[in-house]
XYZ file of N, CA and C in Angstrom:
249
model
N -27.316 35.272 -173.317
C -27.660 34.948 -171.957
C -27.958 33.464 -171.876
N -27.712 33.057 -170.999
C -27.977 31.542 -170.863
C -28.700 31.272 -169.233
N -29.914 30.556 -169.584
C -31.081 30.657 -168.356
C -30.832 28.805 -168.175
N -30.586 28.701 -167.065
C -30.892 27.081 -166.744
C -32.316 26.758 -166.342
N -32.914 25.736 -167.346
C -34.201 25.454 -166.931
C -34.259 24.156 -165.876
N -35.021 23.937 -164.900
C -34.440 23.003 -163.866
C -35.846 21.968 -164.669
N -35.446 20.696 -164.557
C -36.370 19.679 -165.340
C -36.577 18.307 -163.852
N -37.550 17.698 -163.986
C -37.748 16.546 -162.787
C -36.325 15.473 -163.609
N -36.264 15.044 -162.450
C -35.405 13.317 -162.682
C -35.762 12.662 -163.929
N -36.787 12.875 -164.510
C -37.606 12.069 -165.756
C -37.395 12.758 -166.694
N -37.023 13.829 -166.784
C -37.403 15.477 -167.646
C -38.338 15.843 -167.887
N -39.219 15.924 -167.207
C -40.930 16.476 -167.344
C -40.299 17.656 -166.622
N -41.506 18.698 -167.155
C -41.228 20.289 -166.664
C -41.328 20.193 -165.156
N -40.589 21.116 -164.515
C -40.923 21.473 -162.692
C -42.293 22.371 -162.548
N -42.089 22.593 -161.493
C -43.531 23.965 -161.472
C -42.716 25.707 -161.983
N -41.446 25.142 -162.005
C -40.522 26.793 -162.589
C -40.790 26.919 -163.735
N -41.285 26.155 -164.960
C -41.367 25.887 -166.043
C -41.873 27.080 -166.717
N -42.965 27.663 -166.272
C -44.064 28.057 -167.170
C -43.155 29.914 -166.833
N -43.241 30.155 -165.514
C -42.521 31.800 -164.599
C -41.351 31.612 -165.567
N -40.066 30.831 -166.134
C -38.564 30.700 -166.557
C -39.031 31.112 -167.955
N -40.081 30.264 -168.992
C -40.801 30.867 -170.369
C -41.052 31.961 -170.087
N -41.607 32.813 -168.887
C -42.029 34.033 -169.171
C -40.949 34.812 -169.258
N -40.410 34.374 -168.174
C -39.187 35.111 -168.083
C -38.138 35.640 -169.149
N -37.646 34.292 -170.285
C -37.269 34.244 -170.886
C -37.696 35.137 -172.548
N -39.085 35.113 -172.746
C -39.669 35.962 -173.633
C -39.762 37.280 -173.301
N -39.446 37.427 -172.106
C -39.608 39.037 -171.463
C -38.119 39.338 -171.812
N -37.320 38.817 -172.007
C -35.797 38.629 -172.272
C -35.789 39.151 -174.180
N -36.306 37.918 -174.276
C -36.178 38.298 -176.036
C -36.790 39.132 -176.696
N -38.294 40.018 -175.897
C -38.293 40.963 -176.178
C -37.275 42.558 -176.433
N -36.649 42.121 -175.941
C -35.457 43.061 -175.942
C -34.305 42.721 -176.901
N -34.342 41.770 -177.736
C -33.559 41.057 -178.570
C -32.432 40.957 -177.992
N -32.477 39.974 -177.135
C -31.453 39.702 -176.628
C -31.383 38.114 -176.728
N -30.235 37.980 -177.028
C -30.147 36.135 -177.593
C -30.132 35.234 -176.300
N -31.183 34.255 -176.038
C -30.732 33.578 -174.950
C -31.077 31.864 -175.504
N -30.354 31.716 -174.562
C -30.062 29.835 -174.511
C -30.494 29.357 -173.739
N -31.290 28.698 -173.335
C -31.582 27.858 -172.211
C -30.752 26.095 -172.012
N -30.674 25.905 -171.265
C -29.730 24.670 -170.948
C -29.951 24.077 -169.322
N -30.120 22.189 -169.657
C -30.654 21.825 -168.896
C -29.818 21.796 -167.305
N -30.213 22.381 -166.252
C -29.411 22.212 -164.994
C -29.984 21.357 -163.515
N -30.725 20.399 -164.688
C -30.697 19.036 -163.470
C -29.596 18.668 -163.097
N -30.012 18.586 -161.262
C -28.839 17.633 -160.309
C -27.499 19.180 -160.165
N -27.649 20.057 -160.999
C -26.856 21.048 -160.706
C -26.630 21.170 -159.224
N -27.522 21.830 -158.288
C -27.604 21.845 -156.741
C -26.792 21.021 -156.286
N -27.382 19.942 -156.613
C -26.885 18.800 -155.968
C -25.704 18.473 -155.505
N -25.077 18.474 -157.091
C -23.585 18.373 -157.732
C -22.763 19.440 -156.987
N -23.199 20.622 -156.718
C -22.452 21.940 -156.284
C -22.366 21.517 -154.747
N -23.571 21.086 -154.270
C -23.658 20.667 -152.517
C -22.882 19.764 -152.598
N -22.485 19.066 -153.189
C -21.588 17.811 -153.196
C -19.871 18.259 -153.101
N -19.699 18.678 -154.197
C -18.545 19.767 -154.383
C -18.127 20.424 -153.348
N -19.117 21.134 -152.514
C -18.612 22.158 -151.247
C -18.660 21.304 -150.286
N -19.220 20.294 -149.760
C -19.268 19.382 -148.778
C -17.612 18.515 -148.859
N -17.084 18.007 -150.054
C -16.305 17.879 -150.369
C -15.055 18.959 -150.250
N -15.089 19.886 -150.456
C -14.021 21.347 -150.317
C -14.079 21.475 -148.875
N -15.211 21.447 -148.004
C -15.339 21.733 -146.463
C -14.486 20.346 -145.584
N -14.609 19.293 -146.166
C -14.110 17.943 -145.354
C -12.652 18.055 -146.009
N -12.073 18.797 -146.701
C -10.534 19.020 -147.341
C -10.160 20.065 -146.377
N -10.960 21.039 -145.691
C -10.678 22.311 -144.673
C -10.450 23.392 -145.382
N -11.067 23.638 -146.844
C -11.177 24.407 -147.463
C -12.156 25.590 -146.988
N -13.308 25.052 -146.793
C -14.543 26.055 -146.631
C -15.073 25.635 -145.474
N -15.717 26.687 -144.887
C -16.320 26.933 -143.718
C -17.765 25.682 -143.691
N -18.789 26.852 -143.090
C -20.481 26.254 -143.214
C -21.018 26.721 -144.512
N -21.296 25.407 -145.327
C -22.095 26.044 -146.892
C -23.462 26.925 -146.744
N -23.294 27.620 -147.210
C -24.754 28.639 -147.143
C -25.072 28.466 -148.789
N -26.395 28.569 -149.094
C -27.260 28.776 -149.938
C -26.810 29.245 -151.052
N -26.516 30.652 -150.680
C -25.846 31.471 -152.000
C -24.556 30.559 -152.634
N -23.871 30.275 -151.722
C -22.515 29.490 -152.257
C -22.995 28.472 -153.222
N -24.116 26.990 -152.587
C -24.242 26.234 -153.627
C -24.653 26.937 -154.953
N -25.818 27.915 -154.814
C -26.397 28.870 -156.245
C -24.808 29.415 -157.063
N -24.124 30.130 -156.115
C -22.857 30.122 -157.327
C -22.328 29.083 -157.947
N -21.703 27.916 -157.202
C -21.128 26.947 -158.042
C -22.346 26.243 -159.080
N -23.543 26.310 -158.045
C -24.211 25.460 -159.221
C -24.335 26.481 -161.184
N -24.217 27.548 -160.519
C -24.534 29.149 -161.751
C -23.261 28.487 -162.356
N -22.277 28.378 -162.026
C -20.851 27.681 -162.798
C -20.779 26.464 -163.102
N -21.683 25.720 -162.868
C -21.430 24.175 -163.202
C -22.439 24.407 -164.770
N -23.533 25.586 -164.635
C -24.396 25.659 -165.888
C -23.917 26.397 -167.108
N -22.895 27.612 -166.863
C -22.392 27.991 -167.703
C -21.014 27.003 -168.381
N -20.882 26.208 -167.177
C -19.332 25.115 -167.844
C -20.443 24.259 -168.904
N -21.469 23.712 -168.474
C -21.715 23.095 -168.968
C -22.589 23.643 -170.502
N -22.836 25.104 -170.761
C -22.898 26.114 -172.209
C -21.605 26.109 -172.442
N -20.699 26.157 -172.241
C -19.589 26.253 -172.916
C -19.258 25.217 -173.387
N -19.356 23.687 -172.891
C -19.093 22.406 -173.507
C -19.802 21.973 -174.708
N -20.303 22.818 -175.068
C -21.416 22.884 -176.116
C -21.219 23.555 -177.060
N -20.239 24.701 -177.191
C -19.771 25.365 -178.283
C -18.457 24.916 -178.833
C-alpha cells in the first residue's frame, strides 16, 4: 500500500501528520506492507493539469474528487519512479 504523507513547503509535518501515523500502524497491524511517499504540491499539480485539460475543451467544471484522483495518480507515478 502506498499512503501519501502531505508535508509543509519546508517539509515540516502538516497537522495530518500524527491521524496518517495512526493510520498507517493500524495498517501494519495487519501485516500489510506500506510505503509512505512524499505528495507535496500534488493538489496543486493535478489542479493545474485539469485547468489545463479544461482550457484544451477536454473537461468540463473541476470538482474536488477529480483533482483527489489525478493527484492519487500523480502519487502512485511518483512510487513507481522509485522502483
Amino acid at each position: 500500500l502506498v499512503v501519501g504523507l502531505p508535508k509543509q513547503a519546508d517539509g515540516s509535518p502538516t497537522s495530518f501528520d500524527e491521524p496518517l501515523k495512526k493510520f498507517i500502524a493500524d495498517l501494519e497491524r495487519f501485516n500489510l506492507p506500506v510505503t509512505t511517499i512524499d505528495e507535496r504540491q500534488t493538489s496543486f499539480e493535478a489542479r493545474e493539469a485539469l485547468k489545463a485539460a479544461r482550457q484544451d475543451g477536454r473537461r468540463g467544471r473541476i470538482q474536488k474528487a477529480d483533482i483527489d484522483t489525478a493527484a492519487a495518480v500523480m502519487i502512485a507515478e511518483r512510487y513507481l519512479a522509485t522502483l
